[in-house]
Coordinates of C-alpha atoms in Angstrom, one line a residue:
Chain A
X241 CA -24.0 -26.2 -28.3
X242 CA -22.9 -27.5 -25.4
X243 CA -24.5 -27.2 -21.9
X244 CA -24.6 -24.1 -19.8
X245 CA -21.8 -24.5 -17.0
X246 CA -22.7 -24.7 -13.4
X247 CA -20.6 -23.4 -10.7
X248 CA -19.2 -26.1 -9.7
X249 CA -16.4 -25.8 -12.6
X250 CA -13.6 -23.9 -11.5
X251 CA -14.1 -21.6 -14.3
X252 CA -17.5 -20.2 -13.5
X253 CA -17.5 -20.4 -9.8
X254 CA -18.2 -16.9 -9.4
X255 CA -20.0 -16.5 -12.1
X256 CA -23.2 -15.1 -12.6
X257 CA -25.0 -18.5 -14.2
X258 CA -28.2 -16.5 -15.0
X259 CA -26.9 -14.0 -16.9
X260 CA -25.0 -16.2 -18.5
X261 CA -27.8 -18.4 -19.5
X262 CA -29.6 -15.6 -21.0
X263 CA -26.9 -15.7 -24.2
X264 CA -25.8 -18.8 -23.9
X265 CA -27.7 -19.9 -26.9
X266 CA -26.4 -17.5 -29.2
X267 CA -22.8 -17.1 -27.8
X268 CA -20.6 -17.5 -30.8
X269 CA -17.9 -19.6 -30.3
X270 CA -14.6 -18.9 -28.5
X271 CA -12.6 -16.8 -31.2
X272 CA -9.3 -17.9 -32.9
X273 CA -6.3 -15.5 -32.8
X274 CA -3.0 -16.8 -33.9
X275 CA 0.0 -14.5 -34.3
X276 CA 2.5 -15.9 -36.6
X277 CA 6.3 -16.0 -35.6
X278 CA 7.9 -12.5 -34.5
X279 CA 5.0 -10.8 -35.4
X280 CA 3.1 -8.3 -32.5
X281 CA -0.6 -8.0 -31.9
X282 CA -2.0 -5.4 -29.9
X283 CA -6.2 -5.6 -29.1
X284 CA -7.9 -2.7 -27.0
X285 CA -11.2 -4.3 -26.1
X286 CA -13.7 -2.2 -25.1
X287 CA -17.4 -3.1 -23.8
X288 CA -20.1 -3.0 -26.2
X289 CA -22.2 -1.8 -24.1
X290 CA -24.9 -4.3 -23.9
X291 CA -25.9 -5.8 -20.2
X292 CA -24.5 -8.9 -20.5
X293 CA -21.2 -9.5 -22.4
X294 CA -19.4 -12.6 -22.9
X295 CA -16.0 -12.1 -24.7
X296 CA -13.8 -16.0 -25.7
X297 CA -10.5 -15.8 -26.9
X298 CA -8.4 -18.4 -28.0
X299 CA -5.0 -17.2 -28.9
X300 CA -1.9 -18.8 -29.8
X301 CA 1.7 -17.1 -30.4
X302 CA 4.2 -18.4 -32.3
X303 CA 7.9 -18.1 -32.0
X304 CA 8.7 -14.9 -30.6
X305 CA 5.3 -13.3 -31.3
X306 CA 4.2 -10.7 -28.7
X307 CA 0.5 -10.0 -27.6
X308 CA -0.5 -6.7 -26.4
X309 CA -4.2 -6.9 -24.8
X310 CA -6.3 -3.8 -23.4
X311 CA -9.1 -4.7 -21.8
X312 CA -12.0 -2.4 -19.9
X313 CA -14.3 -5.2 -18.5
X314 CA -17.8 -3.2 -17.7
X315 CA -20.7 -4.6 -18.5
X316 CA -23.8 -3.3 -16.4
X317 CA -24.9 -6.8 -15.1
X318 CA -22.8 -9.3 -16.7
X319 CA -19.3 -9.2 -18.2
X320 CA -16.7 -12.1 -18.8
X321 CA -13.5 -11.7 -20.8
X322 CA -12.0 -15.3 -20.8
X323 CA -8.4 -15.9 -22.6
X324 CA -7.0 -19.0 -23.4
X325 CA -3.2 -18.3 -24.6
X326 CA -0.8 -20.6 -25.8
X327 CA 2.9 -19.4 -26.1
X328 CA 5.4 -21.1 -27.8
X329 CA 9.4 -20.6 -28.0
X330 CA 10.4 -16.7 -26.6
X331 CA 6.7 -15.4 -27.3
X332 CA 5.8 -12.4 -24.8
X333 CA 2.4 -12.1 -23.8
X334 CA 0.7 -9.2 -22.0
X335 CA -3.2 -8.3 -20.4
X336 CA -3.7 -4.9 -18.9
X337 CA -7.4 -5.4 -17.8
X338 CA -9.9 -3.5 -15.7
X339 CA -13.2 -4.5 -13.9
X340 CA -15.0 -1.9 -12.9
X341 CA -18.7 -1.7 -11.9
X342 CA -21.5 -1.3 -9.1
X343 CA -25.2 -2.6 -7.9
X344 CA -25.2 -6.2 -8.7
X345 CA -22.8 -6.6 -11.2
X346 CA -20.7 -9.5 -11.9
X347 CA -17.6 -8.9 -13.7
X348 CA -14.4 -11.5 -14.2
X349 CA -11.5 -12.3 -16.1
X350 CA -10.7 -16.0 -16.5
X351 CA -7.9 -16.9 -18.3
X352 CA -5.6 -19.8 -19.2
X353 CA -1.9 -19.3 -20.1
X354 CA 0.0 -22.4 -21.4
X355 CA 3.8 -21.7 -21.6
X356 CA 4.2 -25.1 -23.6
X357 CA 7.9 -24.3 -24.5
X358 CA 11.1 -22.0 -23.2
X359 CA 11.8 -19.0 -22.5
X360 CA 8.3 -17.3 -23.2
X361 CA 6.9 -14.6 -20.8
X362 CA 3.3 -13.5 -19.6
X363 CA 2.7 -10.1 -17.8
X364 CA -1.1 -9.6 -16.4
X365 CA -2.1 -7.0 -14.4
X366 CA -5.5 -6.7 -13.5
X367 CA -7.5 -3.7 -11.6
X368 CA -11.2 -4.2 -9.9
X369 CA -12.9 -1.3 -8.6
X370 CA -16.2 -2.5 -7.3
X371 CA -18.9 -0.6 -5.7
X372 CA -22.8 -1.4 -4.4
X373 CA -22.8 -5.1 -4.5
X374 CA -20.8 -5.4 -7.4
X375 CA -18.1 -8.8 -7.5
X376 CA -14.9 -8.5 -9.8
X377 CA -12.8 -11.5 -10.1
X378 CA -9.6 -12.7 -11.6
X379 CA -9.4 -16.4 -11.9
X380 CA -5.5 -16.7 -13.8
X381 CA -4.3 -20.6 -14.3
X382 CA -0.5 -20.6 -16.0
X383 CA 0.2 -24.4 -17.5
X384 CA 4.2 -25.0 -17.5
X385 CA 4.3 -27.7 -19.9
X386 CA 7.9 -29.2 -19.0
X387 CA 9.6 -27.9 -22.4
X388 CA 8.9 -24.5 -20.6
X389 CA 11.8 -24.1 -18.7
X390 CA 13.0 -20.4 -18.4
X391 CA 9.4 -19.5 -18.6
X392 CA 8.8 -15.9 -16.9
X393 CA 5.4 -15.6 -15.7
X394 CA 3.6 -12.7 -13.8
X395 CA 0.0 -12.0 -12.4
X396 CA -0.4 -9.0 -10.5
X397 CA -3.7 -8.5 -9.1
X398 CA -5.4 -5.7 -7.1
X399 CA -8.7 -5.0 -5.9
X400 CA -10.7 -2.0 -4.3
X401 CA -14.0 -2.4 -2.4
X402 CA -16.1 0.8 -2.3
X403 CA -18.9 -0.3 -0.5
X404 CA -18.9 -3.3 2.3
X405 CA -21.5 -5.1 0.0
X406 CA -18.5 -5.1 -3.1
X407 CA -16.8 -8.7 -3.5
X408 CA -13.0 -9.4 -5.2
X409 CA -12.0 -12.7 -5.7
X410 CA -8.7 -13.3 -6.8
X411 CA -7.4 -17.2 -8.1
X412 CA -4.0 -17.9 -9.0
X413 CA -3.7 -21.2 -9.6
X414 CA -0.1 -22.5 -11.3
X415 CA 0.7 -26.0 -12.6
X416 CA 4.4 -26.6 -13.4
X417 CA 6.1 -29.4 -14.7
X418 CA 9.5 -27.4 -15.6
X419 CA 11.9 -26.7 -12.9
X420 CA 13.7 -23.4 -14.2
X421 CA 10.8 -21.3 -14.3
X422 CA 9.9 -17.9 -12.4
X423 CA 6.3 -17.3 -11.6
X424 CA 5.2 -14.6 -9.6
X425 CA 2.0 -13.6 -8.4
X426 CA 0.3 -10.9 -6.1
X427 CA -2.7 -10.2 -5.3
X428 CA -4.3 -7.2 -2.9
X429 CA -7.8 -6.5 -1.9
X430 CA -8.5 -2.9 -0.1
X431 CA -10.3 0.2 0.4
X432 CA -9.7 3.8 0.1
X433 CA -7.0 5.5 1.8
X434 CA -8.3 7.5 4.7
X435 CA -5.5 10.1 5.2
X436 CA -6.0 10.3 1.4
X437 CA -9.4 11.2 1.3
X438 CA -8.6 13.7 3.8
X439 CA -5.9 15.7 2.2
X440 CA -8.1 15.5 -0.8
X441 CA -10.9 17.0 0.6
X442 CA -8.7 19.4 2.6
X443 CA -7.3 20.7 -0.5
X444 CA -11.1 21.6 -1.8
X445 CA -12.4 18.2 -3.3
X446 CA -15.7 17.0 -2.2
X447 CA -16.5 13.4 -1.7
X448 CA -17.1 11.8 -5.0
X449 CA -14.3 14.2 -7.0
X450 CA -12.1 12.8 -4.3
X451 CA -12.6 9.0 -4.7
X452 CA -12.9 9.1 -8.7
X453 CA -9.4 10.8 -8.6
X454 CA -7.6 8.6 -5.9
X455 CA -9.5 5.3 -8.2
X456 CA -7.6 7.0 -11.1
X457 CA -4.8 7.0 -9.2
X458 CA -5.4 3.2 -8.5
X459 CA -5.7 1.9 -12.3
X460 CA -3.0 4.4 -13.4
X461 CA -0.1 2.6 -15.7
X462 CA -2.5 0.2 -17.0
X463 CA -2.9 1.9 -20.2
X464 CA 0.2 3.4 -20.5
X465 CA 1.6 0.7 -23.0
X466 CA -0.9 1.6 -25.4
X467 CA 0.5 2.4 -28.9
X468 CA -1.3 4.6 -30.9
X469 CA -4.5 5.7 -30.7
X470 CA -6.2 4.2 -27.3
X471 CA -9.5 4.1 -29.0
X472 CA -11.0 5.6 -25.8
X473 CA -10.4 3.4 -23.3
X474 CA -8.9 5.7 -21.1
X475 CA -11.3 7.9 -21.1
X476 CA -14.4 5.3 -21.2
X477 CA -12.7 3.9 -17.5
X478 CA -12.3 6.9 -16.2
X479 CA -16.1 7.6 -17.2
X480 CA -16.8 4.2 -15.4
X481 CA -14.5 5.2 -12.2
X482 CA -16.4 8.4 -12.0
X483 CA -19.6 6.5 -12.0
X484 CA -18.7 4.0 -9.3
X485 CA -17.3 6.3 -7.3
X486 CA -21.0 8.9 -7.1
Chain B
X213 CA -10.6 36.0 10.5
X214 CA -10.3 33.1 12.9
X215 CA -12.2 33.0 16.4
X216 CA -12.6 29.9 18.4
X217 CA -14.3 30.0 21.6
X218 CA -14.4 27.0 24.7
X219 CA -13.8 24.8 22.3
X220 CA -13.4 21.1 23.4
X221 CA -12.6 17.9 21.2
X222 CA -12.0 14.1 21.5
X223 CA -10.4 11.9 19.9
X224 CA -11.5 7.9 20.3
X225 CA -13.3 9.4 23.2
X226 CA -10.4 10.4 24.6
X227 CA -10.6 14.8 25.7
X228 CA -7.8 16.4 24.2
X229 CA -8.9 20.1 23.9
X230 CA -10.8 21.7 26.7
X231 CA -11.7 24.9 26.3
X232 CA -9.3 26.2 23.8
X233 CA -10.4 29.9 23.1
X234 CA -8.2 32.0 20.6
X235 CA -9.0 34.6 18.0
X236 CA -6.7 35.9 15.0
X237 CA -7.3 39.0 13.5
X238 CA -7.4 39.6 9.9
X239 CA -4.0 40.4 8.7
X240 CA -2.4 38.7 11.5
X241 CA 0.0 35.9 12.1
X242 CA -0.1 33.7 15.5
X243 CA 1.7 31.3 16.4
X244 CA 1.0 28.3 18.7
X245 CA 3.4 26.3 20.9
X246 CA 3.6 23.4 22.7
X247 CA 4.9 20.3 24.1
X248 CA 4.1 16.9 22.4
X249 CA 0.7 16.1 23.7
X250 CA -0.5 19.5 24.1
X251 CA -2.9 19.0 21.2
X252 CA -1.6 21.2 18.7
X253 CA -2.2 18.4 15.8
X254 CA -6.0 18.0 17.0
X255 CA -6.2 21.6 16.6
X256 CA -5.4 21.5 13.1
X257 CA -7.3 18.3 12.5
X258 CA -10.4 19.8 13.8
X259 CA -9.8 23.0 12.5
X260 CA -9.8 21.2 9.0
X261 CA -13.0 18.5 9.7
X262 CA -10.8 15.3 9.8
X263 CA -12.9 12.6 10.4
X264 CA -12.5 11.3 14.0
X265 CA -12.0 14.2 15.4
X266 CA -15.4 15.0 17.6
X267 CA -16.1 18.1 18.9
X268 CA -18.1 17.5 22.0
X269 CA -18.4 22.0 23.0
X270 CA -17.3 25.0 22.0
X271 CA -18.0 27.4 18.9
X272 CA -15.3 28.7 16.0
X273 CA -16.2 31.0 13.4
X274 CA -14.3 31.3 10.5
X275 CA -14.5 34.8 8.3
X276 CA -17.8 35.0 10.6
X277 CA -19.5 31.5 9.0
X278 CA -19.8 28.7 11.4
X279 CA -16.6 26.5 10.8
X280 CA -18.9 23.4 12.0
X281 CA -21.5 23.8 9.6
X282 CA -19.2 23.2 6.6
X283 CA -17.5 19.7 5.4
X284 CA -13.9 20.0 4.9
X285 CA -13.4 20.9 0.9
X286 CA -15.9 23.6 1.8
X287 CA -13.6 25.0 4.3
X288 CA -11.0 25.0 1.4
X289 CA -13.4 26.6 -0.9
X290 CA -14.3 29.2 1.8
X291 CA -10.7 29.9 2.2
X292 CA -8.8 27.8 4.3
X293 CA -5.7 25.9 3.9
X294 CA -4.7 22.9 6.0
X295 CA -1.0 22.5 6.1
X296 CA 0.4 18.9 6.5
X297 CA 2.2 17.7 9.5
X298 CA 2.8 14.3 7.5
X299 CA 1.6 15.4 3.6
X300 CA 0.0 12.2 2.1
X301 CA 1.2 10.1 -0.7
X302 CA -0.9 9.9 -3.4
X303 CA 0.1 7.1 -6.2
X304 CA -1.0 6.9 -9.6
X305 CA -2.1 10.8 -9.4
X306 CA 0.4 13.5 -10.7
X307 CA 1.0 16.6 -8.5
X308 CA -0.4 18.7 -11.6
X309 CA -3.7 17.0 -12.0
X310 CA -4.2 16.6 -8.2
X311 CA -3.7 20.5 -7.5
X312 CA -6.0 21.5 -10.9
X313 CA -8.8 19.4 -10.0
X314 CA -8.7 20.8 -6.1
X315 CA -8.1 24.6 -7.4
X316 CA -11.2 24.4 -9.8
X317 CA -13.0 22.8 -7.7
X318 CA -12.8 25.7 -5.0
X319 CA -13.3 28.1 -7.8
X320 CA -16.4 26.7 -8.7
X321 CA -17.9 26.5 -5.8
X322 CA -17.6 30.5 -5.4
X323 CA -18.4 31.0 -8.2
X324 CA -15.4 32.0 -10.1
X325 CA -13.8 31.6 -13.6
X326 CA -12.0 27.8 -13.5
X327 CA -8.4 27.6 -14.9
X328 CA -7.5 26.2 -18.5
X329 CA -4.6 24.1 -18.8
X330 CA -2.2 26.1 -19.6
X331 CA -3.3 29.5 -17.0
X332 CA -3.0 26.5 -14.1
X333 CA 0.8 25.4 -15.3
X334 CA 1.4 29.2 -15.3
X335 CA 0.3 29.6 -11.7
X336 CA 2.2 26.6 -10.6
X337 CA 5.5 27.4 -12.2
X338 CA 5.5 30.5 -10.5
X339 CA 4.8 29.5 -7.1
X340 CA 7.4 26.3 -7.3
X341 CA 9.8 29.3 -8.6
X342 CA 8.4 31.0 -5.5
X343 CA 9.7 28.2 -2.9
X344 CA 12.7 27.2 -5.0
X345 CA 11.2 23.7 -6.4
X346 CA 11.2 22.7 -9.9
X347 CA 8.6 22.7 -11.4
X348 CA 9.1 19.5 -13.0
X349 CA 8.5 17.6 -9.4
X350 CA 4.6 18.3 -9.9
X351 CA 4.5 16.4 -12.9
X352 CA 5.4 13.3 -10.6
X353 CA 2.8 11.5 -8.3
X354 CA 1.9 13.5 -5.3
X355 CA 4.4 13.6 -2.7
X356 CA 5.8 9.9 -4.0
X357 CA 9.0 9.6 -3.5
X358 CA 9.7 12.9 -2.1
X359 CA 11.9 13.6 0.7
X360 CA 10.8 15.4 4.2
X361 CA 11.9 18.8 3.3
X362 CA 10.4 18.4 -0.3
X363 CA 6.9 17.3 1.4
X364 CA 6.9 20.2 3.2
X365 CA 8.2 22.9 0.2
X366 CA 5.4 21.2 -1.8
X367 CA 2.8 22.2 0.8
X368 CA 4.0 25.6 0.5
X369 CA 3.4 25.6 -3.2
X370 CA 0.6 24.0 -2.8
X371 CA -0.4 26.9 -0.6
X372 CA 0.6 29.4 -2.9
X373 CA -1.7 28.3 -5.7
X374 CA -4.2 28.0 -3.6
X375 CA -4.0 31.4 -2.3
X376 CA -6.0 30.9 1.0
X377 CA -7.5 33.8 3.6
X378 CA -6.4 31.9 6.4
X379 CA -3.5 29.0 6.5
X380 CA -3.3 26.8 9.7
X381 CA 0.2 24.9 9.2
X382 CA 0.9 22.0 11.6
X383 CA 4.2 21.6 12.1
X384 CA 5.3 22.8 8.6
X385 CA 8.9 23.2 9.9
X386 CA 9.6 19.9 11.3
X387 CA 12.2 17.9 9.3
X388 CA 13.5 20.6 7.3
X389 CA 17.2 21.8 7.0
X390 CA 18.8 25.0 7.3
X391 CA 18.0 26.1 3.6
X392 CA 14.7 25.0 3.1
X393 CA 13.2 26.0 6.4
X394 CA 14.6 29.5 4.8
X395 CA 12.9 28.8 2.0
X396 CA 9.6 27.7 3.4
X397 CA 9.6 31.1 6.0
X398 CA 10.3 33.2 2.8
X399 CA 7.3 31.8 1.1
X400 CA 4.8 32.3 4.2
X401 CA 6.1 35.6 4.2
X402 CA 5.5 35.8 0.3
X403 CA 2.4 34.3 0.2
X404 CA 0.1 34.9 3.5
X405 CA 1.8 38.5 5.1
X406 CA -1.0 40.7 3.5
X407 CA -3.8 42.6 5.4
X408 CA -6.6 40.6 4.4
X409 CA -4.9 36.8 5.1
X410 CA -4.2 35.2 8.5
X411 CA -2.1 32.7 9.6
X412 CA -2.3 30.3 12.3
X413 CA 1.2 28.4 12.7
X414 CA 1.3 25.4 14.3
X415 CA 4.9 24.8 16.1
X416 CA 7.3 23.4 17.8
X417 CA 10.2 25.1 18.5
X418 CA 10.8 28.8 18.0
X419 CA 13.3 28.5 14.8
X420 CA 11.0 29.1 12.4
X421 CA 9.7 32.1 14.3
X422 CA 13.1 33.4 13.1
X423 CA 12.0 33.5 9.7
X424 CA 8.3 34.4 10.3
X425 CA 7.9 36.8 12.9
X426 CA 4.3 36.3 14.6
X427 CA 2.0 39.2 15.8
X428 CA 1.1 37.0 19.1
X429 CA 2.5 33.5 20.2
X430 CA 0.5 31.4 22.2
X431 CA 1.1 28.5 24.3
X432 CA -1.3 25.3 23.9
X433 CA -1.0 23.1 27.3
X434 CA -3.0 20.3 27.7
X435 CA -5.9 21.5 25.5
X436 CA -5.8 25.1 26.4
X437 CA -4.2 28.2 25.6
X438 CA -2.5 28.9 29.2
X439 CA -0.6 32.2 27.9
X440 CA -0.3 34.7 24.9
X441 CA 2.0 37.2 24.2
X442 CA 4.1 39.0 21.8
X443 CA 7.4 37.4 19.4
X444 CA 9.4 37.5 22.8
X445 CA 7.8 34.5 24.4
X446 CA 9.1 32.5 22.0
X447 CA 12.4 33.0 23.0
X448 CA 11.4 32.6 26.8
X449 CA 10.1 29.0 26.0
X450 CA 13.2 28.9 23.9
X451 CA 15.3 29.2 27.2
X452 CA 13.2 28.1 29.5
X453 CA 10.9 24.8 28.4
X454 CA 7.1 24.7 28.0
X455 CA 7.2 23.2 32.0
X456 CA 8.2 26.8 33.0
X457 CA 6.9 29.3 30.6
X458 CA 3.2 27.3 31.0
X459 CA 3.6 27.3 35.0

């Protein structure tokens, strides 16, 4: 086991070190998912519902594999979701996640994409609706390895604050060694839309009705890629955006 | 339906209505006109409970309950629709589920029976087929990408499934063409001429007036009501300019 990380690594700066210390013992190691060439993976990852949740993935995609990953990042006091994702030729990655909480509750998605040869893409979109004194972060590092040229690489990144309390950190950070690349990257933090809140209510919403609809509003699309059966998700965020939004 | 008496509002501190006092009847439609500045928007806004809009005097009853007393989806509830000078854009939330929500919401809190699925897209066809929209726009975010004169049909629909007592539209014929400020008359006439509902409409100029013929016209200068009369004095301000009718 190794020793529990401080703040002072990039990777947990905003972390919440206590929380994490409380499973830090028994965290299982990161887990291993390789999709073999041309082959797709799709994962919905939903919270478990415990207090503190700390989700490690290590994933690797072959030739032309493509990733599909879900993710509703929830957890009441403590929940991490941190990807490490190495493409190789023409793979085609792609995270949908969501933070969403209130009170004190940290919540962050930390991941590490290595485009270590051409022509591979990498799509992440992340939402953070954070209320009380909640913090939702997105720390996303892309490696271009120089074998990566045509690499197409894409982080978009919003955030809504709820209360004045709420924190959103956002943390692209790119390293490229190719010179025919494209990455792209975005990232917005705001509040509710005033004039929307108003033709809300003036059409017979009250308060909270309002703000859970115009958050849904906010996440919509991230689910949409989905194929099959959702396995809830939708539903369980709109649960959560209803409860941050009381 | 409608009475407001001495009423005064600010805006940032700033007076903009002082001592507005105007009543409308049940079963009646008035108009108000004005130059820009006049406070016809504030009006609306504080006639509605828009945030930032203070009223510092003044009284208005509204189907004899205290307007004041009530936050602004209970003023929906209680019957009153707001129409949109500049309707909002909502992303991410379809016209469908927007208009559902805000419906059964006011139904509940009178009391009444919500809507199921498939009684609401009923309704809604019919009162897009009403205003000559397709139906199929309310199945796209609200107001996204919709042009002027769609904004303002959409409010009319909007209306019509909401099926208010009393409507107070600001403005509801600016930046429409020929056809659809037809349209939009025909569905105010539609919708609101009836003996129990009231309608308070919120103008500019007096083309719309040719479509919806008011009971009284009034004109708002600088805060005040400074003359009524019948369907005729919109045609004198018409000819003449605010500057001469309000002297």
């Amino acid at each position: 086991m190794t020793a529990l990380p401080t703040r002072k690594l990039e990777a947990y700066r905003y972390a919440d070190i206590d929380a994490l210390a409380s499973v830090w013992s028994e965290l299982a190691p990161a887990e291993r998912v390789g999709i073999a060439a041309q082959q797709k993976l799709q994962q919905i990852w939903l919270p478990n519902g415990d207090e503190v949740e700390v989700r490690r993935v290590e994933m690797t995609l072959q030739t032309g594999a493509i990733a599909r990953i879900f993710a509703l990042n929830n957890a009441a006091r403590y929940g991490r979701i941190e990807l490490d994702v190495t493409m190789h030729d023409g793979a085609d990655f792609a995270l949908y996640g969501a933070n969403i909480g209130g009170s004190n509750s940290t919540l962050e998605i930390v991941t590490t994409l290595r485009h270590i040869a051409p022509g591979a893409t990498s799509r992440q979109t992340v939402r953070s609706v954070l209320g009380g004194k909640a913090t939702g972060s997105f720390l996303g590092r892309i490696e271009v390895a120089r074998e990566g040229q045509q690499t197409d690489a894409e982080q978009s990144v919003k955030a809504m604050l709820l209360d004045r309390g709420a924190t959103a950190n956002a943390k692209p950070e790119l390293e490229i060694f190719a010179d025919d690349v494209k990455c792209a990257h975005g990232a917005t933090v705001g509040e509710l839309d005033r004039n929307q809140l108003f033709y809300a209510a003036a059409r017979g919403l009250g308060p909270v009705a309002a703000r859970a609809l115009l958050l849904e509003g906010f996440v919509a699309g991230l689910w949409d890629d989905i194929e099959g059966d959702d396995l809830g998700i939708a539903e369980l965020a709109r649960e959560a955006l209803r409860k941050v939004a009381a | 339906m409608l009475k407001i008496e001495d009423l005064h509002a600010t805006v940032a501190g700033k007076p903009i209505l002082n001592g507005l006092t105007l009543t409308v009847p049940t079963g009646e439609i008035h108009a108000i006109m004005g130059p820009n500045g006049a406070g016809k928007s504030t009006l609306a806004y504080v006639l509605g409970g828009r945030p930032g809009y203070e009223v510092t005097e003044g009284s208005v009853t509204f189907d004899g309950r205290d307007l004041f007393a009530m936050e602004p989806h209970e003023r929906a509830a209680a019957g009153m629709f707001l129409g949109f000078q500049y309707p909002v854009e909502i992303p991410g939330v379809s016209y469908l589920q927007f208009l559902r929500e805000s419906l059964n919401s006011q139904l509940r809190a009178r009391g009444e029976k919500e809507l199921s699925g498939a009684e609401f897209i009923r309704l809604s066809k019919d009162k897009a087929a009403l205003l000559g929209m397709d139906a199929e726009m309310l199945k796209r975010p609200v107001n996204v990408g919709f042009s002027g004169g769609e904004k303002k049909r959409a409010e009319m629909v909007q209306m019509g499934i909401m099926d208010p007592k009393l409507a107070i539209l600001d403005e509801t014929d600016s930046g429409l063409d020929i056809d659809a400020l037809k349209a939009v008359g025909a569905g105010i006439n539609a919708i609101m001429r009836d003996p129990q509902k009231s309608v308070l409409l919120i103008t500019h100029y007096q083309r719309l007036l040719d479509y919806v013929t008011p009971d009284q016209v009034h004109v708002l200068s600088k805060g005040r009501i400074v003359r009524s009369g019948g369907p005729e004095l919109a045609h004198e301000l018409e000819r003449e300019g605010y500057a001469e009718a309000a002297a």
